[in-house]
Short mmCIF file of C-alpha atoms in Angstrom, two decimals:
data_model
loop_
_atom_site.label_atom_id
_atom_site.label_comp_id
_atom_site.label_asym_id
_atom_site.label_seq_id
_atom_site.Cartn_x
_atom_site.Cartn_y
_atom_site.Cartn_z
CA UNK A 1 -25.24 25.55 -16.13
CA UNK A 2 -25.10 21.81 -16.23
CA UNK A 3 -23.55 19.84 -13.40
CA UNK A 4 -19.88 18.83 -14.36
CA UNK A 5 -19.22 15.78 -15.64
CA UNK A 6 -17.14 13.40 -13.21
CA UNK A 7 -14.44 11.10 -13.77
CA UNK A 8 -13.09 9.08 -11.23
CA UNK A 9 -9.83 8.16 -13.12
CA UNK A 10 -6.40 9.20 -11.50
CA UNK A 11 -2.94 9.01 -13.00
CA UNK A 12 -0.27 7.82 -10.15
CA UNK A 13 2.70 9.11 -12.63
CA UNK A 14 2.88 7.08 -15.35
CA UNK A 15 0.30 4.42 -14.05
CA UNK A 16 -3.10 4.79 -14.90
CA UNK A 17 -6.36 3.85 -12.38
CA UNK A 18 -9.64 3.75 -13.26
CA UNK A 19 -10.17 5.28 -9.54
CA UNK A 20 -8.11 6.26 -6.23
CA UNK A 21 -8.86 3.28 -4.69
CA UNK A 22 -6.40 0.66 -4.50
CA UNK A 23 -6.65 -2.87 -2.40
CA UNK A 24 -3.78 -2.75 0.15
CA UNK A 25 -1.35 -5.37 0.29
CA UNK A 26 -1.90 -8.42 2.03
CA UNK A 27 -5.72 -8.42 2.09
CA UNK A 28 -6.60 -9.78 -1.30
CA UNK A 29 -6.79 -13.17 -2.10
CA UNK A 30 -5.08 -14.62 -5.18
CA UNK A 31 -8.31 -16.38 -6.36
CA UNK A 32 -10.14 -15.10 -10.10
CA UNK A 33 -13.43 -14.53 -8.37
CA UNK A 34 -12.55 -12.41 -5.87
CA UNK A 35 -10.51 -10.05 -8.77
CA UNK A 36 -13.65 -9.95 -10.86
CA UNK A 37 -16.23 -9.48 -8.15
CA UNK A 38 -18.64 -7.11 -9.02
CA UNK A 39 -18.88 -5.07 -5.60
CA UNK A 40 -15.09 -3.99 -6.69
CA UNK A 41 -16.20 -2.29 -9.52
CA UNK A 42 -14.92 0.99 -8.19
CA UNK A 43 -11.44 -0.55 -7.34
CA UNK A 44 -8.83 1.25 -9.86
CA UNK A 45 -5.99 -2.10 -8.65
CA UNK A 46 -5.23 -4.75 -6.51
CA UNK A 47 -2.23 -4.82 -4.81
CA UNK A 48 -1.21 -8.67 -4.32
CA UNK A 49 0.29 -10.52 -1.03
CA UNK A 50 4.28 -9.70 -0.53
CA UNK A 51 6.18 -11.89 -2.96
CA UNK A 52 9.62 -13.31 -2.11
CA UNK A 53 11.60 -15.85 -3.88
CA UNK A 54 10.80 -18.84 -2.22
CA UNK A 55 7.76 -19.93 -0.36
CA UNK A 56 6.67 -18.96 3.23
CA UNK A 57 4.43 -20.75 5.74
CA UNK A 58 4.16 -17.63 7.83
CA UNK A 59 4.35 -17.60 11.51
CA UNK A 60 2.82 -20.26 13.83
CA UNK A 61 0.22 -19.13 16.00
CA UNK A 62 -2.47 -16.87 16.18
CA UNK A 63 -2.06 -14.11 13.67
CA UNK A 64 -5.44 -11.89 14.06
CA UNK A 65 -6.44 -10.15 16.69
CA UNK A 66 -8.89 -7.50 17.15
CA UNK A 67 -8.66 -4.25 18.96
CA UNK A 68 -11.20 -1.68 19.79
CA UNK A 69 -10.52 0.01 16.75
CA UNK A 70 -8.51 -1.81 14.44
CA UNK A 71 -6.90 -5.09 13.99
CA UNK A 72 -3.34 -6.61 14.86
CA UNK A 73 -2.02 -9.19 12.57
CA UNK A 74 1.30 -11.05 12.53
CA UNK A 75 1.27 -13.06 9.23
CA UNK A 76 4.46 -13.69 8.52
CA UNK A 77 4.52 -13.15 4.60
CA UNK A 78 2.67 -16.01 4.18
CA UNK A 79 2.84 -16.69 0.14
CA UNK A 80 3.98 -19.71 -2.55
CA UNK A 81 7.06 -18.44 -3.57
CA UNK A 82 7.37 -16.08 -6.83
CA UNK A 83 7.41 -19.29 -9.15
CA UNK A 84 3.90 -20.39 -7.99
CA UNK A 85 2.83 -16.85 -8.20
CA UNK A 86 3.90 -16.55 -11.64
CA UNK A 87 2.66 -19.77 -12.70
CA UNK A 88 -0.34 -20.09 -11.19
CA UNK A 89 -1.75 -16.78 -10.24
CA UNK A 90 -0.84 -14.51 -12.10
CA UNK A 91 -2.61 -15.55 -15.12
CA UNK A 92 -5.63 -15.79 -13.12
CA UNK A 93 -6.06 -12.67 -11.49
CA UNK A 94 -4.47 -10.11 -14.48
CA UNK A 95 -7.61 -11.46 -16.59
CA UNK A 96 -9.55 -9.04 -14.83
CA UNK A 97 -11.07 -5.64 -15.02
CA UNK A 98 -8.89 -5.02 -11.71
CA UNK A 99 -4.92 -3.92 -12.51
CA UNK A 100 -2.32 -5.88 -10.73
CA UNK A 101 0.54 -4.30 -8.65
CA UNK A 102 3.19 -6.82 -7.53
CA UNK A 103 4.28 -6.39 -4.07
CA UNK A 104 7.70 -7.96 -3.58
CA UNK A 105 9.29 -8.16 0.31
CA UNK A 106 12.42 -6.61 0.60
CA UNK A 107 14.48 -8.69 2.60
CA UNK A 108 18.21 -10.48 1.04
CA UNK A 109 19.12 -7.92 -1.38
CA UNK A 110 20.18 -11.50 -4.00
CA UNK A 111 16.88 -13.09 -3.52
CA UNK A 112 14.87 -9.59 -3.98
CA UNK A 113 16.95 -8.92 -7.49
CA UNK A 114 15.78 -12.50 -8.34
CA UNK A 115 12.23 -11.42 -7.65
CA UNK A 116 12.12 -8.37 -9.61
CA UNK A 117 14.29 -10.13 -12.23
CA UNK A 118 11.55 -13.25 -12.91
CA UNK A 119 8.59 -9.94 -12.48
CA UNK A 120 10.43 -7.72 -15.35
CA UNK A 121 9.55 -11.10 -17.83
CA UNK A 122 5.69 -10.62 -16.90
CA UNK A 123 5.98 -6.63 -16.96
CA UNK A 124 3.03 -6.46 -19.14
CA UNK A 125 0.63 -7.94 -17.02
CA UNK A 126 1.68 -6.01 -14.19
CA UNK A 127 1.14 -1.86 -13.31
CA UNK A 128 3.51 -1.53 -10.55
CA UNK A 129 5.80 -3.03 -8.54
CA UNK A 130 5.83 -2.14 -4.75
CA UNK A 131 9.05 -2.33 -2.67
CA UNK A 132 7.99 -3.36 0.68
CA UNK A 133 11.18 -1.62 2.83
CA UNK A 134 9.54 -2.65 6.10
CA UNK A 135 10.51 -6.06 5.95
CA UNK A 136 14.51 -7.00 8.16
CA UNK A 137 17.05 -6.74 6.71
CA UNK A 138 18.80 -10.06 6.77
CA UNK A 139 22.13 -8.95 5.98
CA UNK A 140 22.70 -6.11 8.16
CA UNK A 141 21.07 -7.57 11.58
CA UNK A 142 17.69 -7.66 11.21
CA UNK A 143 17.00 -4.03 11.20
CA UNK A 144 13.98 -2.72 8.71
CA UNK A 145 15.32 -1.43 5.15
CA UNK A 146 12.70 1.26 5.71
CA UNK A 147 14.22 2.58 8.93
CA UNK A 148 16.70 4.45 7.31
CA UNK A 149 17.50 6.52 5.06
CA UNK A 150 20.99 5.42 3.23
CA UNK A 151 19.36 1.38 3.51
CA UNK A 152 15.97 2.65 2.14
CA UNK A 153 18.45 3.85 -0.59
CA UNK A 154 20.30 0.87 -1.12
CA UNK A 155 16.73 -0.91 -1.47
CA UNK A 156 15.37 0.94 -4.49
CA UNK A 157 18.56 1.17 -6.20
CA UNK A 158 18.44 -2.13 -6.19
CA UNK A 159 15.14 -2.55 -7.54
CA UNK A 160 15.75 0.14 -9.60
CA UNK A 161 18.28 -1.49 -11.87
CA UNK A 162 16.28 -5.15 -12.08
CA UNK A 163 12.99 -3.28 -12.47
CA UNK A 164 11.94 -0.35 -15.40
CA UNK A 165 8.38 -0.45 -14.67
CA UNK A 166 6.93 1.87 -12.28
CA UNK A 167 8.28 1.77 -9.03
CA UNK A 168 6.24 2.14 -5.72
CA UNK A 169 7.96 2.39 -2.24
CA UNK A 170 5.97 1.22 0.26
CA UNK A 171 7.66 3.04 3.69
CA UNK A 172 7.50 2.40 7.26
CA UNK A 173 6.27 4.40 9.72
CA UNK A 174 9.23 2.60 12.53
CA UNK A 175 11.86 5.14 11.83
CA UNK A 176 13.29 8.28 12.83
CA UNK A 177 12.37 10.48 10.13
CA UNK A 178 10.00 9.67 7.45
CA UNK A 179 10.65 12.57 5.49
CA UNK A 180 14.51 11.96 5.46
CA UNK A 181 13.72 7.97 4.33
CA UNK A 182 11.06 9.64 1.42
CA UNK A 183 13.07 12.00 -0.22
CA UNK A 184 16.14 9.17 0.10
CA UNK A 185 13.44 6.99 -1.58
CA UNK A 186 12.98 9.08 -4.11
CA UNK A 187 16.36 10.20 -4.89
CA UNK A 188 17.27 6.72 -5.61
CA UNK A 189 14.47 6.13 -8.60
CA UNK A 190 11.30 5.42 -6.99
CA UNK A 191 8.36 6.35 -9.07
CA UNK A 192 5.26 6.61 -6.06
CA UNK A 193 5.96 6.53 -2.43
CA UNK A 194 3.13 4.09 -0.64
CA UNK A 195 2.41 5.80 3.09
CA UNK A 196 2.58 4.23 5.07
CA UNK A 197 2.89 0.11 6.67
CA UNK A 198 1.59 -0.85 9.91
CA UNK A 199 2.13 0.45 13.26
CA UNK A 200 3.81 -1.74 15.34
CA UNK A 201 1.66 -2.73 18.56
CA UNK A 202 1.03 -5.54 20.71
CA UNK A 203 -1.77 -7.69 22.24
CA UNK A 204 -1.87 -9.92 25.89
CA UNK A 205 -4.37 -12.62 26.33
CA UNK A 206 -5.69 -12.13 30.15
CA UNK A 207 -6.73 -15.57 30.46
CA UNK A 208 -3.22 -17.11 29.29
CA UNK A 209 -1.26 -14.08 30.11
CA UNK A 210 1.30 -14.56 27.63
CA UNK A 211 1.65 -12.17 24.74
CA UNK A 212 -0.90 -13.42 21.93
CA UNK A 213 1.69 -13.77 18.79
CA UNK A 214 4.45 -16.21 18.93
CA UNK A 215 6.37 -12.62 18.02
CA UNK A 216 5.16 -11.07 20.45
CA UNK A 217 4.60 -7.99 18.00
CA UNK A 218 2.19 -7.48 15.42
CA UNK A 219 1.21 -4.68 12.69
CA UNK A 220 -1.60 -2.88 13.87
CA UNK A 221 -4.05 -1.57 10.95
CA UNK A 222 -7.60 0.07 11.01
CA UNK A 223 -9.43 3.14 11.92
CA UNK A 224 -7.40 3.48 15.20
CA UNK A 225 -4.23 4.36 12.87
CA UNK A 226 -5.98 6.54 10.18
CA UNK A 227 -5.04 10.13 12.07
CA UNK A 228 -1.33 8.89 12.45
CA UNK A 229 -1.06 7.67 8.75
CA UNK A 230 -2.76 11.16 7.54
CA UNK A 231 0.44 13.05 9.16
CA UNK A 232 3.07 11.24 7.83
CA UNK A 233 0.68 11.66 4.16
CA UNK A 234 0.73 15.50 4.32
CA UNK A 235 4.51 15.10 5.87
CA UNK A 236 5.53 13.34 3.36
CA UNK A 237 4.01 14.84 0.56
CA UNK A 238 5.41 18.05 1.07
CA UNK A 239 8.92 16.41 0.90
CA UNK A 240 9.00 14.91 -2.19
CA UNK A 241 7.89 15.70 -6.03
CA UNK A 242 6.97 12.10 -6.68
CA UNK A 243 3.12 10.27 -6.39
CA UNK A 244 2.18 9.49 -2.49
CA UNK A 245 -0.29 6.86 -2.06
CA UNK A 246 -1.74 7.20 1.53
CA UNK A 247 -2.44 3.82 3.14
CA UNK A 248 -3.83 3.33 7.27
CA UNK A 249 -6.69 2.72 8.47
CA UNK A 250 -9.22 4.56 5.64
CA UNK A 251 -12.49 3.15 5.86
CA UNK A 252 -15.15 5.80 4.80
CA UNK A 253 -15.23 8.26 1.64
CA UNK A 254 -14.48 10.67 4.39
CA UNK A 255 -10.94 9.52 4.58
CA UNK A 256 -10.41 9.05 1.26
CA UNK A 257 -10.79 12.73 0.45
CA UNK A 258 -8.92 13.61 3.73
CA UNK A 259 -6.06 11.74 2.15
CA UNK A 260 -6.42 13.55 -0.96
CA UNK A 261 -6.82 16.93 0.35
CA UNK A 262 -3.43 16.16 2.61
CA UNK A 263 -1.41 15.36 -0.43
CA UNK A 264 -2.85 11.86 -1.71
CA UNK A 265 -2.96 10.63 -5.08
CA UNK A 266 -4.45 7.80 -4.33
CA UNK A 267 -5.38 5.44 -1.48
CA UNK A 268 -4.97 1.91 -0.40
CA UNK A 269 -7.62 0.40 1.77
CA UNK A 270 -7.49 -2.67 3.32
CA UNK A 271 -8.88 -3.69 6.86
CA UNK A 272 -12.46 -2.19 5.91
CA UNK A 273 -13.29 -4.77 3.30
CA UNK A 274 -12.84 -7.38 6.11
CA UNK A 275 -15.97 -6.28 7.59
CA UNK A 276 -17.52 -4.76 4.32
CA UNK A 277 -16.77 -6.20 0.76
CA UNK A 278 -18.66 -3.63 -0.70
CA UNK A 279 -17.03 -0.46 0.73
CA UNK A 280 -15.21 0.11 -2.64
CA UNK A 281 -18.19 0.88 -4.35
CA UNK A 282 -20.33 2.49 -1.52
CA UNK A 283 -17.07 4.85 -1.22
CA UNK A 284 -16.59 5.19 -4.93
CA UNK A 285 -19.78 6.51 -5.34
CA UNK A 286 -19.94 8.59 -2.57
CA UNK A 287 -16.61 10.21 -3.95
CA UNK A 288 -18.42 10.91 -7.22
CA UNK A 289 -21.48 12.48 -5.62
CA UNK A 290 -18.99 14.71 -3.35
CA UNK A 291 -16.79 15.88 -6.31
CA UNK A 292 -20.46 16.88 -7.89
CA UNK A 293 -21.32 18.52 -5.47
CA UNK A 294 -18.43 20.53 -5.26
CA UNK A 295 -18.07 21.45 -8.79
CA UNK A 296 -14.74 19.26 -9.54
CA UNK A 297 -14.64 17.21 -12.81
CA UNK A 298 -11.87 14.46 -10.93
CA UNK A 299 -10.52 13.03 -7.82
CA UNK A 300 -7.11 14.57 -8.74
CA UNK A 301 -8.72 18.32 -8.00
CA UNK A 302 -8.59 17.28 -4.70
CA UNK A 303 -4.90 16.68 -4.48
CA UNK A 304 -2.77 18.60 -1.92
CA UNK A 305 -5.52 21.02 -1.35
CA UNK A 306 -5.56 21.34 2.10
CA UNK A 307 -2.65 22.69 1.87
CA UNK A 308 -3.46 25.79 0.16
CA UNK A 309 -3.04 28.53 3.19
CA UNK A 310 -0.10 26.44 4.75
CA UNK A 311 2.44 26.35 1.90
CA UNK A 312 5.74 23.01 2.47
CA UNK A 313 6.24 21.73 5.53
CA UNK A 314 9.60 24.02 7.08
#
């Protein structure tokens, strides 16, 4: 018998990807080489830096910091507003091989519906939208649209009816019950569920002994987080009937599949380029030769597996 032929195509819903792996939020730059670089050959799309309607210089300060095993950052949604974006780099980086998935901050519910309204014109150079709910909300004090479950609501409802492309939820894992913010998520029209943001944490310089960010907190991302973001994959997956995309701290083809077998569509990486540009196509290829060897034909064989003997989360 011949050895199966292997794809390494995956369907997110409606969206098509040329492979599982996506580039995470917020760790791309907007620049044409870096979108047709051949080391991202194996990269089925790019996920761009949070949009919102006007431009942001970010927070003052430091805003990296490394850990043992991972890295804190505190960017502040650095970006140049949604008009630059469209203007300027859009056109650049959608000439690619590499899809393009908008990610738009979900902070003032009128300047987010202004957002998706000026993304809907360009909906045919874009795969996705995500809905970052992690972001404060500004009109009900400052607490996270992703921290529960009637405001995560709210949020894609409101995206909903300004977007009618495919709709991608990126949660938060700072709230009570993920599951209960998911399956609110999805009940209100999201297409994919993205699992999950950063972990809060929190860094002190010895030497000044002051906290390090001006914010004192910071998202922490990296291999340090991957176990944590796994759980909430499988969690969440077994909640809903809609596309999860698990996201934290995957850095090896061993993660990728360990994403997959939890419940994973697809995965988002994002602090391992920073150290190793060409991890999307060492892991791409390693996927292949592992789905080979295992006698599956795609990446989406893999999906939910692990689950077999254990049946939906009670």
């Amino acid at each position: 018998m011949s050895d199966p032929v292997v794809s390494p195509a995956v369907s997110v819903g409606k969206v098509a990807l040329r492979s599982p792996l996506i580039i995470a939020s917020g760790t791309w730059p907007h620049e044409q080489d870096y979108w047709k670089d051949p080391r991202c050959s194996f990269v089925g799309a790019a996920c761009t830096k949070a949009l919102t309607l006007h431009p942001r210089e970010g927070n003052p300060g430091t805003r990296l910091w490394e850990t043992p095993c991972g890295l804190l950052n505190s960017i502040g949604l650095q970006n140049p507003g949604i008009d630059v974006f469209l203007g300027e780099d859009l056109p650049k980086i959608s000439s690619g091989d590499i899809g393009v998935i908008a990610n738009v901050a979900m902070e003032a519910a009128e300047e987010t519906a202004e957002v998706l309204q000026r993304l809907s014109l360009y909906d045919h150079l874009l795969l996705a939208v995500e809905l970052n709910i992690s972001c404060p909300n500004v009109d009900a004090g400052g607490m996270a649209w992703g921290a529960d479950p009637v405001m995560a609501a709210k949020a894609v409802e409101l995206a909903r009816h300004h977007w009618e492309g495919p709709l991608w939820v990126k949660l938060t894992p700072q709230c009570v019950n993920i599951r209960d913010v998911a399956t609110a998520a999805e009940a209100a029209g999201a297409d994919a569920l993205v699992v999950a943001n950063t972990w809060l944490g929190m860094a002190i310089d010895p030497l000044s002994e002051r906290p390090v960010f001006s914010r004192r907190f910071a998202g922490l991302s990296g291999p340090a987080i991957f176990p944590l973001a796994l759980r909430l994959v499988w969690e969440v997956s077994s909640a809903v009937q809609i596309p999860v995309i698990g996201c934290g701290g995957i850095s090896r083809t061993e993660d990728v599949l360990s994403m997959m077998l939890a419940g994973a569509s697809a995965v988002a990486i994002g602090t391992a380029h920073f150290t190793e540009l060409s991890c999307f196509r060492s892991i791409g290829r390693e996927l292949l030769e592992h789905l080979a060897a295992k006698g599956y034909s795609s990446p989406m064989d893999l999906i939910g597996k692990g689950k077999e003997e254990h049946g939906r989360i009670p």
